[in-house]
Amino acid sequence: MTTGVFRYLDPATITPDTKPWSKVDIDATSFARTERRRSVTDIRSSGETEFGTDISGFSVHLLPAIEKSFTDDTAVREGYYAEVDALLRAKLPAGDKIKKIVIFDHTIRKHDPSSPRQPVQQVHVDQTPGAAAARVRRHVFPPEEAESLLKGRYQIINVWRPIGHPATDFPLAVIDWRTTSTEDKRDLVKVDLLYPLRNRDGDGDDRGKEVLPDLTTIGSTEGYEVKGETYAVQPSERHKFYYVKDMTPDEVMFIKCFDSWSEGQEGGQGRKGIAGLTPHTAFVDPDTPQGTKGRESIEVRCLIFYDSE
């Protein structure tokens, strides 16, 4: 077990009449953060606690990848995406019922000043229900198929893996879904996610096009567009944090961002006890040795559709 200082949305800095925003390429938000010191339990030594994407919202697996360098975008899309597809079908609880997987995005993060995508130090969830449905309509064709798939069970799973060396620096912490406010969602605040217009070339695909942001306009939304909606998370004494100490590139974490069957889900599809999401964040482990290599990681975001029961 270790401790960490976690950055939450400060509820005192948002108002009911103005929707908060956050930028995807830089640590800039319309709201302030508030910090809480919390204990973080190593999943490997967590004893009798049971985890799983349908139980806690996350799971960890020893699944070495064939792809190792993640420096060639084509190799990632054509090779590693296929690996991720196979991993999900093999390890998700209802993997035998998966009818379709659409991998729509990936991000490589490096704790390095030259990297345009750094580890995110704010407790968050990647997609809201509205953003999840928008992703289906954006990435599934023809539109008739998208609307049909929206009527069944679908999920967004973020497949997270360290690159090159263990993620000792800036490890990833996750909050057990069972310790969030599952029904009234009072922990969660919808936030517009802003993408820089300079990354767009008309094809709607931002992968591999990140550039360093302009620090002189950090507080302005000019040159940005709303292209997603995430949940920021407010502090709660109930939250229990977990991580994988020194998580290696041979290990992978499934992080559930959305599940249309989750408990408390709108529309009447929710099922008792099924985890809906996993708040997560990078954090500074005070036990990190000096001189530790900066964390590098890849996250692959996937839409998963299931056969109807």
PDB file of C-alpha atoms in Angstrom:
ATOM      1  CA  MET A   1       0.000   0.000   0.000  1.00  0.00           C
ATOM      2  CA  THR A   2       1.085   3.581  -0.657  1.00  0.00           C
ATOM      3  CA  THR A   3      -0.470   7.046  -0.486  1.00  0.00           C
ATOM      4  CA  GLY A   4      -1.189   9.692  -3.068  1.00  0.00           C
ATOM      5  CA  VAL A   5      -2.525  13.198  -3.406  1.00  0.00           C
ATOM      6  CA  PHE A   6      -5.503  13.091  -5.764  1.00  0.00           C
ATOM      7  CA  ARG A   7      -6.855  16.013  -7.738  1.00  0.00           C
ATOM      8  CA  TYR A   8     -10.637  16.257  -7.907  1.00  0.00           C
ATOM      9  CA  LEU A   9     -12.958  18.841  -9.410  1.00  0.00           C
ATOM     10  CA  ASP A  10     -13.616  21.562  -6.826  1.00  0.00           C
ATOM     11  CA  PRO A  11     -17.439  21.844  -6.707  1.00  0.00           C
ATOM     12  CA  ALA A  12     -17.161  25.407  -5.412  1.00  0.00           C
ATOM     13  CA  THR A  13     -15.750  26.544  -8.793  1.00  0.00           C
ATOM     14  CA  ILE A  14     -18.618  25.445 -11.050  1.00  0.00           C
ATOM     15  CA  THR A  15     -22.058  26.998 -11.514  1.00  0.00           C
ATOM     16  CA  PRO A  16     -25.371  25.430 -12.639  1.00  0.00           C
ATOM     17  CA  ASP A  17     -25.729  27.806 -15.599  1.00  0.00           C
ATOM     18  CA  THR A  18     -22.286  27.286 -17.192  1.00  0.00           C
ATOM     19  CA  LYS A  19     -21.002  23.913 -18.340  1.00  0.00           C
ATOM     20  CA  PRO A  20     -17.372  23.274 -17.380  1.00  0.00           C
ATOM     21  CA  TRP A  21     -14.748  22.381 -19.979  1.00  0.00           C
ATOM     22  CA  SER A  22     -11.360  20.677 -20.134  1.00  0.00           C
ATOM     23  CA  LYS A  23      -8.714  20.594 -22.884  1.00  0.00           C
ATOM     24  CA  VAL A  24      -7.452  17.284 -24.187  1.00  0.00           C
ATOM     25  CA  ASP A  25      -3.925  18.429 -25.087  1.00  0.00           C
ATOM     26  CA  ILE A  26      -2.948  20.385 -21.979  1.00  0.00           C
ATOM     27  CA  ASP A  27      -3.793  20.595 -18.295  1.00  0.00           C
ATOM     28  CA  ALA A  28      -6.308  23.415 -18.679  1.00  0.00           C
ATOM     29  CA  THR A  29      -9.862  23.531 -17.329  1.00  0.00           C
ATOM     30  CA  SER A  30     -12.577  26.086 -16.619  1.00  0.00           C
ATOM     31  CA  PHE A  31     -12.734  24.865 -13.027  1.00  0.00           C
ATOM     32  CA  ALA A  32     -10.278  24.546 -10.169  1.00  0.00           C
ATOM     33  CA  ARG A  33      -9.128  21.328  -8.524  1.00  0.00           C
ATOM     34  CA  THR A  34      -9.128  20.372  -4.890  1.00  0.00           C
ATOM     35  CA  GLU A  35      -6.695  17.823  -3.483  1.00  0.00           C
ATOM     36  CA  ARG A  36      -7.206  14.896  -1.130  1.00  0.00           C
ATOM     37  CA  ARG A  37      -4.596  12.548   0.327  1.00  0.00           C
ATOM     38  CA  ARG A  38      -5.734   8.937   0.094  1.00  0.00           C
ATOM     39  CA  SER A  39      -4.306   5.476   0.617  1.00  0.00           C
ATOM     40  CA  VAL A  40      -3.847   3.366  -2.533  1.00  0.00           C
ATOM     41  CA  THR A  41      -3.909  -0.442  -2.342  1.00  0.00           C
ATOM     42  CA  ASP A  42      -1.788  -2.594  -4.624  1.00  0.00           C
ATOM     43  CA  ILE A  43      -4.176  -4.879  -6.503  1.00  0.00           C
ATOM     44  CA  ARG A  44      -1.608  -7.679  -6.322  1.00  0.00           C
ATOM     45  CA  SER A  45      -1.749  -7.725  -2.516  1.00  0.00           C
ATOM     46  CA  SER A  46      -5.394  -6.798  -1.989  1.00  0.00           C
ATOM     47  CA  GLY A  47      -6.300 -10.076  -0.306  1.00  0.00           C
ATOM     48  CA  GLU A  48      -9.851 -11.304  -0.649  1.00  0.00           C
ATOM     49  CA  THR A  49     -11.171  -8.331  -2.635  1.00  0.00           C
ATOM     50  CA  GLU A  50     -12.679  -9.481  -5.929  1.00  0.00           C
ATOM     51  CA  PHE A  51     -12.191  -7.363  -9.040  1.00  0.00           C
ATOM     52  CA  GLY A  52     -13.553  -7.505 -12.577  1.00  0.00           C
ATOM     53  CA  THR A  53     -14.953  -5.203 -15.239  1.00  0.00           C
ATOM     54  CA  ASP A  54     -18.513  -6.124 -14.218  1.00  0.00           C
ATOM     55  CA  ILE A  55     -17.694  -6.099 -10.477  1.00  0.00           C
ATOM     56  CA  SER A  56     -15.317  -3.218  -9.723  1.00  0.00           C
ATOM     57  CA  GLY A  57     -15.173  -1.666 -13.207  1.00  0.00           C
ATOM     58  CA  PHE A  58     -11.602  -2.765 -13.947  1.00  0.00           C
ATOM     59  CA  SER A  59      -9.476  -5.894 -14.271  1.00  0.00           C
ATOM     60  CA  VAL A  60      -5.758  -6.648 -14.666  1.00  0.00           C
ATOM     61  CA  HIS A  61      -4.304  -9.439 -16.792  1.00  0.00           C
ATOM     62  CA  LEU A  62      -0.863 -10.836 -17.559  1.00  0.00           C
ATOM     63  CA  LEU A  63      -1.038 -10.653 -21.339  1.00  0.00           C
ATOM     64  CA  PRO A  64       2.271  -9.895 -23.107  1.00  0.00           C
ATOM     65  CA  ALA A  65       1.933  -8.040 -26.403  1.00  0.00           C
ATOM     66  CA  ILE A  66       3.636  -8.935 -29.673  1.00  0.00           C
ATOM     67  CA  GLU A  67       4.007  -5.220 -30.415  1.00  0.00           C
ATOM     68  CA  LYS A  68       6.750  -3.764 -28.194  1.00  0.00           C
ATOM     69  CA  SER A  69       7.913  -0.350 -29.436  1.00  0.00           C
ATOM     70  CA  PHE A  70       4.620   1.401 -30.326  1.00  0.00           C
ATOM     71  CA  THR A  71       6.571   3.888 -32.436  1.00  0.00           C
ATOM     72  CA  ASP A  72       4.997   3.038 -35.806  1.00  0.00           C
ATOM     73  CA  ASP A  73       1.401   4.219 -36.088  1.00  0.00           C
ATOM     74  CA  THR A  74       0.584   1.692 -38.822  1.00  0.00           C
ATOM     75  CA  ALA A  75       1.934  -1.171 -36.716  1.00  0.00           C
ATOM     76  CA  VAL A  76      -0.193  -0.026 -33.801  1.00  0.00           C
ATOM     77  CA  ARG A  77      -3.382   0.210 -35.842  1.00  0.00           C
ATOM     78  CA  GLU A  78      -2.914  -2.932 -37.920  1.00  0.00           C
ATOM     79  CA  GLY A  79      -1.067  -5.124 -35.431  1.00  0.00           C
ATOM     80  CA  TYR A  80      -1.755  -4.066 -31.870  1.00  0.00           C
ATOM     81  CA  TYR A  81      -5.430  -3.300 -32.508  1.00  0.00           C
ATOM     82  CA  ALA A  82      -5.897  -6.940 -33.539  1.00  0.00           C
ATOM     83  CA  GLU A  83      -4.144  -8.021 -30.341  1.00  0.00           C
ATOM     84  CA  VAL A  84      -6.482  -5.858 -28.272  1.00  0.00           C
ATOM     85  CA  ASP A  85      -9.529  -7.283 -30.061  1.00  0.00           C
ATOM     86  CA  ALA A  86      -8.396 -10.812 -29.196  1.00  0.00           C
ATOM     87  CA  LEU A  87      -7.630  -9.883 -25.564  1.00  0.00           C
ATOM     88  CA  LEU A  88     -11.100  -8.441 -25.036  1.00  0.00           C
ATOM     89  CA  ARG A  89     -12.821 -11.476 -26.493  1.00  0.00           C
ATOM     90  CA  ALA A  90     -10.689 -13.777 -24.342  1.00  0.00           C
ATOM     91  CA  LYS A  91     -10.871 -11.929 -21.012  1.00  0.00           C
ATOM     92  CA  LEU A  92     -14.114  -9.964 -20.745  1.00  0.00           C
ATOM     93  CA  PRO A  93     -16.785 -11.763 -18.662  1.00  0.00           C
ATOM     94  CA  ALA A  94     -19.160 -12.137 -21.616  1.00  0.00           C
ATOM     95  CA  GLY A  95     -16.455 -12.371 -24.269  1.00  0.00           C
ATOM     96  CA  ASP A  96     -18.139 -15.331 -25.937  1.00  0.00           C
ATOM     97  CA  LYS A  97     -21.188 -13.147 -26.619  1.00  0.00           C
ATOM     98  CA  ILE A  98     -19.298 -10.288 -28.310  1.00  0.00           C
ATOM     99  CA  LYS A  99     -20.640  -9.696 -31.806  1.00  0.00           C
ATOM    100  CA  LYS A 100     -18.574  -6.658 -32.819  1.00  0.00           C
ATOM    101  CA  ILE A 101     -15.621  -4.596 -31.574  1.00  0.00           C
ATOM    102  CA  VAL A 102     -14.822  -1.162 -32.978  1.00  0.00           C
ATOM    103  CA  ILE A 103     -11.494   0.330 -31.879  1.00  0.00           C
ATOM    104  CA  PHE A 104     -11.908   4.050 -32.389  1.00  0.00           C
ATOM    105  CA  ASP A 105      -8.935   5.717 -30.745  1.00  0.00           C
ATOM    106  CA  HIS A 106      -5.580   5.294 -29.054  1.00  0.00           C
ATOM    107  CA  THR A 107      -3.304   7.613 -27.127  1.00  0.00           C
ATOM    108  CA  ILE A 108       0.354   7.243 -26.221  1.00  0.00           C
ATOM    109  CA  ARG A 109       1.338   9.201 -23.112  1.00  0.00           C
ATOM    110  CA  LYS A 110       4.853   9.985 -21.943  1.00  0.00           C
ATOM    111  CA  HIS A 111       6.008  11.769 -18.813  1.00  0.00           C
ATOM    112  CA  ASP A 112       8.422  13.832 -20.876  1.00  0.00           C
ATOM    113  CA  PRO A 113       8.371  17.588 -21.623  1.00  0.00           C
ATOM    114  CA  SER A 114       8.568  16.869 -25.367  1.00  0.00           C
ATOM    115  CA  SER A 115       5.421  14.753 -25.391  1.00  0.00           C
ATOM    116  CA  PRO A 116       2.124  16.362 -26.457  1.00  0.00           C
ATOM    117  CA  ARG A 117       0.160  13.893 -24.298  1.00  0.00           C
ATOM    118  CA  GLN A 118       1.165  13.642 -20.650  1.00  0.00           C
ATOM    119  CA  PRO A 119      -0.218  11.475 -17.828  1.00  0.00           C
ATOM    120  CA  VAL A 120      -3.514  13.001 -16.642  1.00  0.00           C
ATOM    121  CA  GLN A 121      -3.527  14.048 -12.987  1.00  0.00           C
ATOM    122  CA  GLN A 122      -7.229  14.489 -12.409  1.00  0.00           C
ATOM    123  CA  VAL A 123      -9.815  11.934 -11.347  1.00  0.00           C
ATOM    124  CA  HIS A 124     -12.090  11.452 -14.363  1.00  0.00           C
ATOM    125  CA  VAL A 125     -14.113   9.065 -16.541  1.00  0.00           C
ATOM    126  CA  ASP A 126     -13.454   9.170 -20.291  1.00  0.00           C
ATOM    127  CA  GLN A 127     -17.075   9.193 -21.527  1.00  0.00           C
ATOM    128  CA  THR A 128     -20.526  10.083 -20.293  1.00  0.00           C
ATOM    129  CA  PRO A 129     -23.537   8.047 -21.554  1.00  0.00           C
ATOM    130  CA  GLY A 130     -24.253  10.752 -24.130  1.00  0.00           C
ATOM    131  CA  ALA A 131     -20.656  10.668 -25.365  1.00  0.00           C
ATOM    132  CA  ALA A 132     -20.764   6.870 -25.564  1.00  0.00           C
ATOM    133  CA  ALA A 133     -23.851   6.936 -27.788  1.00  0.00           C
ATOM    134  CA  ALA A 134     -22.255   9.671 -29.919  1.00  0.00           C
ATOM    135  CA  ARG A 135     -19.197   7.446 -30.386  1.00  0.00           C
ATOM    136  CA  VAL A 136     -21.402   4.632 -31.690  1.00  0.00           C
ATOM    137  CA  ARG A 137     -23.075   6.940 -34.194  1.00  0.00           C
ATOM    138  CA  ARG A 138     -19.727   8.382 -35.253  1.00  0.00           C
ATOM    139  CA  HIS A 139     -17.840   5.128 -35.776  1.00  0.00           C
ATOM    140  CA  VAL A 140     -20.425   2.530 -36.855  1.00  0.00           C
ATOM    141  CA  PHE A 141     -21.732   2.459 -40.421  1.00  0.00           C
ATOM    142  CA  PRO A 142     -24.265   2.349 -41.931  1.00  0.00           C
ATOM    143  CA  PRO A 143     -26.323   4.538 -39.565  1.00  0.00           C
ATOM    144  CA  GLU A 144     -29.048   1.882 -39.444  1.00  0.00           C
ATOM    145  CA  GLU A 145     -26.584  -0.570 -37.887  1.00  0.00           C
ATOM    146  CA  ALA A 146     -25.513   2.003 -35.298  1.00  0.00           C
ATOM    147  CA  GLU A 147     -29.109   2.599 -34.210  1.00  0.00           C
ATOM    148  CA  SER A 148     -29.721  -1.141 -33.995  1.00  0.00           C
ATOM    149  CA  LEU A 149     -26.605  -1.705 -31.868  1.00  0.00           C
ATOM    150  CA  LEU A 150     -27.607   1.118 -29.521  1.00  0.00           C
ATOM    151  CA  LYS A 151     -30.659  -0.928 -28.512  1.00  0.00           C
ATOM    152  CA  GLY A 152     -28.532  -3.788 -27.176  1.00  0.00           C
ATOM    153  CA  ARG A 153     -25.720  -4.046 -24.674  1.00  0.00           C
ATOM    154  CA  TYR A 154     -22.615  -2.061 -25.517  1.00  0.00           C
ATOM    155  CA  GLN A 155     -19.581  -0.889 -23.601  1.00  0.00           C
ATOM    156  CA  ILE A 156     -16.573   1.365 -23.894  1.00  0.00           C
ATOM    157  CA  ILE A 157     -13.434  -0.268 -22.504  1.00  0.00           C
ATOM    158  CA  ASN A 158     -10.068   1.509 -22.271  1.00  0.00           C
ATOM    159  CA  VAL A 159      -7.232  -1.021 -22.635  1.00  0.00           C
ATOM    160  CA  TRP A 160      -4.205   0.431 -20.797  1.00  0.00           C
ATOM    161  CA  ARG A 161      -0.631  -0.865 -20.947  1.00  0.00           C
ATOM    162  CA  PRO A 162       2.824   0.471 -19.931  1.00  0.00           C
ATOM    163  CA  ILE A 163       5.385   0.775 -22.743  1.00  0.00           C
ATOM    164  CA  GLY A 164       9.052  -0.182 -22.577  1.00  0.00           C
ATOM    165  CA  HIS A 165       9.516  -0.363 -18.813  1.00  0.00           C
ATOM    166  CA  PRO A 166       7.397  -0.654 -15.645  1.00  0.00           C
ATOM    167  CA  ALA A 167       4.994   2.204 -14.860  1.00  0.00           C
ATOM    168  CA  THR A 168       6.672   3.042 -11.548  1.00  0.00           C
ATOM    169  CA  ASP A 169       6.644   6.761 -12.343  1.00  0.00           C
ATOM    170  CA  PHE A 170       3.138   8.292 -12.425  1.00  0.00           C
ATOM    171  CA  PRO A 171       1.278   4.983 -11.968  1.00  0.00           C
ATOM    172  CA  LEU A 172      -2.398   4.720 -12.830  1.00  0.00           C
ATOM    173  CA  ALA A 173      -4.888   4.616  -9.948  1.00  0.00           C
ATOM    174  CA  VAL A 174      -8.492   3.451 -10.318  1.00  0.00           C
ATOM    175  CA  ILE A 175     -11.484   3.859  -8.030  1.00  0.00           C
ATOM    176  CA  ASP A 176     -13.581   0.780  -7.301  1.00  0.00           C
ATOM    177  CA  TRP A 177     -17.002   1.406  -8.861  1.00  0.00           C
ATOM    178  CA  ARG A 178     -18.650  -0.053  -5.760  1.00  0.00           C
ATOM    179  CA  THR A 179     -17.379   2.932  -3.749  1.00  0.00           C
ATOM    180  CA  THR A 180     -18.911   5.555  -6.063  1.00  0.00           C
ATOM    181  CA  SER A 181     -22.456   6.933  -5.921  1.00  0.00           C
ATOM    182  CA  THR A 182     -23.833   4.482  -8.450  1.00  0.00           C
ATOM    183  CA  GLU A 183     -27.490   5.491  -8.622  1.00  0.00           C
ATOM    184  CA  ASP A 184     -27.705   9.258  -8.199  1.00  0.00           C
ATOM    185  CA  LYS A 185     -24.230   9.844  -9.736  1.00  0.00           C
ATOM    186  CA  ARG A 186     -23.638  12.761  -7.370  1.00  0.00           C
ATOM    187  CA  ASP A 187     -19.880  12.166  -7.622  1.00  0.00           C
ATOM    188  CA  LEU A 188     -19.921  12.945 -11.352  1.00  0.00           C
ATOM    189  CA  VAL A 189     -19.962  16.241 -13.258  1.00  0.00           C
ATOM    190  CA  LYS A 190     -20.346  16.410 -17.046  1.00  0.00           C
ATOM    191  CA  VAL A 191     -17.501  18.335 -18.726  1.00  0.00           C
ATOM    192  CA  ASP A 192     -17.082  19.342 -22.372  1.00  0.00           C
ATOM    193  CA  LEU A 193     -13.859  17.930 -23.822  1.00  0.00           C
ATOM    194  CA  LEU A 194     -12.107  20.391 -26.131  1.00  0.00           C
ATOM    195  CA  TYR A 195      -9.841  19.340 -28.996  1.00  0.00           C
ATOM    196  CA  PRO A 196      -7.557  21.759 -30.897  1.00  0.00           C
ATOM    197  CA  LEU A 197      -8.770  22.617 -34.385  1.00  0.00           C
ATOM    198  CA  ARG A 198      -5.216  22.388 -35.729  1.00  0.00           C
ATOM    199  CA  ASN A 199      -5.342  18.595 -35.322  1.00  0.00           C
ATOM    200  CA  ARG A 200      -8.214  18.277 -37.771  1.00  0.00           C
ATOM    201  CA  ASP A 201      -7.717  17.668 -41.477  1.00  0.00           C
ATOM    202  CA  GLY A 202     -11.242  16.712 -42.422  1.00  0.00           C
ATOM    203  CA  ASP A 203     -11.121  12.975 -41.793  1.00  0.00           C
ATOM    204  CA  GLY A 204     -12.275  13.187 -38.169  1.00  0.00           C
ATOM    205  CA  ASP A 205      -9.330  11.072 -36.981  1.00  0.00           C
ATOM    206  CA  ASP A 206      -6.956  12.666 -34.476  1.00  0.00           C
ATOM    207  CA  ARG A 207      -4.735   9.662 -33.835  1.00  0.00           C
ATOM    208  CA  GLY A 208      -1.039  10.381 -34.290  1.00  0.00           C
ATOM    209  CA  LYS A 209      -1.636  14.097 -35.006  1.00  0.00           C
ATOM    210  CA  GLU A 210      -1.010  15.570 -31.571  1.00  0.00           C
ATOM    211  CA  VAL A 211       1.287  18.589 -31.314  1.00  0.00           C
ATOM    212  CA  LEU A 212       2.507  20.591 -28.345  1.00  0.00           C
ATOM    213  CA  PRO A 213      -0.131  23.135 -27.217  1.00  0.00           C
ATOM    214  CA  ASP A 214       0.226  26.916 -27.227  1.00  0.00           C
ATOM    215  CA  LEU A 215       0.889  27.865 -23.598  1.00  0.00           C
ATOM    216  CA  THR A 216       0.039  31.530 -24.248  1.00  0.00           C
ATOM    217  CA  THR A 217      -3.651  30.738 -24.742  1.00  0.00           C
ATOM    218  CA  ILE A 218      -4.068  28.190 -21.964  1.00  0.00           C
ATOM    219  CA  GLY A 219      -7.201  29.816 -20.505  1.00  0.00           C
ATOM    220  CA  SER A 220      -8.961  30.489 -23.811  1.00  0.00           C
ATOM    221  CA  THR A 221     -11.229  28.192 -25.817  1.00  0.00           C
ATOM    222  CA  GLU A 222     -10.369  29.946 -29.093  1.00  0.00           C
ATOM    223  CA  GLY A 223      -8.989  27.468 -31.608  1.00  0.00           C
ATOM    224  CA  TYR A 224     -10.716  24.549 -29.896  1.00  0.00           C
ATOM    225  CA  GLU A 225     -13.928  22.650 -30.516  1.00  0.00           C
ATOM    226  CA  VAL A 226     -16.129  20.477 -28.326  1.00  0.00           C
ATOM    227  CA  LYS A 227     -15.595  16.921 -29.484  1.00  0.00           C
ATOM    228  CA  GLY A 228     -16.522  14.860 -26.487  1.00  0.00           C
ATOM    229  CA  GLU A 229     -17.961  14.838 -23.008  1.00  0.00           C
ATOM    230  CA  THR A 230     -16.293  13.374 -19.939  1.00  0.00           C
ATOM    231  CA  TYR A 231     -17.071  13.086 -16.255  1.00  0.00           C
ATOM    232  CA  ALA A 232     -14.983  15.039 -13.788  1.00  0.00           C
ATOM    233  CA  VAL A 233     -15.271  13.637 -10.280  1.00  0.00           C
ATOM    234  CA  GLN A 234     -16.017  15.395  -7.013  1.00  0.00           C
ATOM    235  CA  PRO A 235     -14.357  14.314  -3.737  1.00  0.00           C
ATOM    236  CA  SER A 236     -15.939  11.556  -1.688  1.00  0.00           C
ATOM    237  CA  GLU A 237     -14.773   9.869   1.495  1.00  0.00           C
ATOM    238  CA  ARG A 238     -16.214   6.608   0.148  1.00  0.00           C
ATOM    239  CA  HIS A 239     -13.771   6.279  -2.763  1.00  0.00           C
ATOM    240  CA  LYS A 240     -11.292   3.414  -2.537  1.00  0.00           C
ATOM    241  CA  PHE A 241      -8.205   3.651  -4.750  1.00  0.00           C
ATOM    242  CA  TYR A 242      -6.222   0.764  -6.246  1.00  0.00           C
ATOM    243  CA  TYR A 243      -3.156   0.486  -8.483  1.00  0.00           C
ATOM    244  CA  VAL A 244      -0.692  -2.095  -9.772  1.00  0.00           C
ATOM    245  CA  LYS A 245       2.701  -1.395  -8.259  1.00  0.00           C
ATOM    246  CA  ASP A 246       5.426  -1.328 -10.923  1.00  0.00           C
ATOM    247  CA  MET A 247       2.957  -2.513 -13.571  1.00  0.00           C
ATOM    248  CA  THR A 248       4.947  -4.023 -16.443  1.00  0.00           C
ATOM    249  CA  PRO A 249       4.520  -3.877 -20.236  1.00  0.00           C
ATOM    250  CA  ASP A 250       3.458  -7.535 -20.092  1.00  0.00           C
ATOM    251  CA  GLU A 251       0.413  -6.543 -18.040  1.00  0.00           C
ATOM    252  CA  VAL A 252      -2.748  -4.863 -19.242  1.00  0.00           C
ATOM    253  CA  MET A 253      -5.633  -3.179 -17.448  1.00  0.00           C
ATOM    254  CA  PHE A 254      -9.208  -3.068 -18.741  1.00  0.00           C
ATOM    255  CA  ILE A 255     -10.913   0.141 -17.576  1.00  0.00           C
ATOM    256  CA  LYS A 256     -14.661   0.310 -18.100  1.00  0.00           C
ATOM    257  CA  CYS A 257     -15.831   3.770 -19.149  1.00  0.00           C
ATOM    258  CA  PHE A 258     -19.446   2.938 -20.012  1.00  0.00           C
ATOM    259  CA  ASP A 259     -21.856  -0.009 -20.012  1.00  0.00           C
ATOM    260  CA  SER A 260     -25.448   0.276 -21.211  1.00  0.00           C
ATOM    261  CA  TRP A 261     -26.377  -2.579 -18.862  1.00  0.00           C
ATOM    262  CA  SER A 262     -24.847  -1.042 -15.743  1.00  0.00           C
ATOM    263  CA  GLU A 263     -26.773  -0.522 -12.532  1.00  0.00           C
ATOM    264  CA  GLY A 264     -28.643   2.782 -12.506  1.00  0.00           C
ATOM    265  CA  GLN A 265     -28.393   3.237 -16.268  1.00  0.00           C
ATOM    266  CA  GLU A 266     -31.102   5.364 -17.818  1.00  0.00           C
ATOM    267  CA  GLY A 267     -33.543   3.793 -20.250  1.00  0.00           C
ATOM    268  CA  GLY A 268     -34.465   0.746 -18.210  1.00  0.00           C
ATOM    269  CA  GLN A 269     -31.589  -1.493 -19.358  1.00  0.00           C
ATOM    270  CA  GLY A 270     -29.616  -1.302 -16.116  1.00  0.00           C
ATOM    271  CA  ARG A 271     -29.010  -4.541 -14.216  1.00  0.00           C
ATOM    272  CA  LYS A 272     -28.334  -4.816 -10.513  1.00  0.00           C
ATOM    273  CA  GLY A 273     -24.679  -5.117  -9.569  1.00  0.00           C
ATOM    274  CA  ILE A 274     -23.118  -4.537 -13.007  1.00  0.00           C
ATOM    275  CA  ALA A 275     -20.363  -1.914 -12.777  1.00  0.00           C
ATOM    276  CA  GLY A 276     -20.834   1.086 -14.993  1.00  0.00           C
ATOM    277  CA  LEU A 277     -17.580   3.041 -14.983  1.00  0.00           C
ATOM    278  CA  THR A 278     -14.141   3.451 -13.458  1.00  0.00           C
ATOM    279  CA  PRO A 279     -12.888   6.856 -12.293  1.00  0.00           C
ATOM    280  CA  HIS A 280      -9.117   6.908 -12.774  1.00  0.00           C
ATOM    281  CA  THR A 281      -6.069   9.169 -12.719  1.00  0.00           C
ATOM    282  CA  ALA A 282      -2.293   9.209 -12.755  1.00  0.00           C
ATOM    283  CA  PHE A 283      -0.741  10.004  -9.393  1.00  0.00           C
ATOM    284  CA  VAL A 284       2.648  10.570  -7.794  1.00  0.00           C
ATOM    285  CA  ASP A 285       3.705   7.596  -5.693  1.00  0.00           C
ATOM    286  CA  PRO A 286       5.931   8.999  -2.908  1.00  0.00           C
ATOM    287  CA  ASP A 287       7.857   5.694  -2.875  1.00  0.00           C
ATOM    288  CA  THR A 288       9.084   6.196  -6.458  1.00  0.00           C
ATOM    289  CA  PRO A 289      12.914   5.991  -6.474  1.00  0.00           C
ATOM    290  CA  GLN A 290      14.871   8.990  -7.736  1.00  0.00           C
ATOM    291  CA  GLY A 291      15.975   8.629 -11.338  1.00  0.00           C
ATOM    292  CA  THR A 292      13.062   6.376 -12.306  1.00  0.00           C
ATOM    293  CA  LYS A 293      12.312   6.479 -16.031  1.00  0.00           C
ATOM    294  CA  GLY A 294       9.333   8.609 -16.991  1.00  0.00           C
ATOM    295  CA  ARG A 295       6.160   6.635 -17.491  1.00  0.00           C
ATOM    296  CA  GLU A 296       5.177   5.689 -21.037  1.00  0.00           C
ATOM    297  CA  SER A 297       1.851   4.034 -21.780  1.00  0.00           C
ATOM    298  CA  ILE A 298      -0.698   3.322 -24.479  1.00  0.00           C
ATOM    299  CA  GLU A 299      -4.452   3.322 -24.040  1.00  0.00           C
ATOM    300  CA  VAL A 300      -6.752   1.905 -26.697  1.00  0.00           C
ATOM    301  CA  ARG A 301     -10.439   2.829 -26.561  1.00  0.00           C
ATOM    302  CA  CYS A 302     -12.899   0.241 -27.753  1.00  0.00           C
ATOM    303  CA  LEU A 303     -16.626  -0.027 -28.432  1.00  0.00           C
ATOM    304  CA  ILE A 304     -17.838  -3.536 -27.638  1.00  0.00           C
ATOM    305  CA  PHE A 305     -21.235  -4.804 -28.778  1.00  0.00           C
ATOM    306  CA  TYR A 306     -22.936  -7.977 -27.560  1.00  0.00           C
ATOM    307  CA  ASP A 307     -25.448 -10.397 -28.990  1.00  0.00           C
ATOM    308  CA  SER A 308     -28.957  -9.896 -27.640  1.00  0.00           C
ATOM    309  CA  GLU A 309     -30.141 -12.308 -24.980  1.00  0.00           C
TER     310      GLU A 309
END
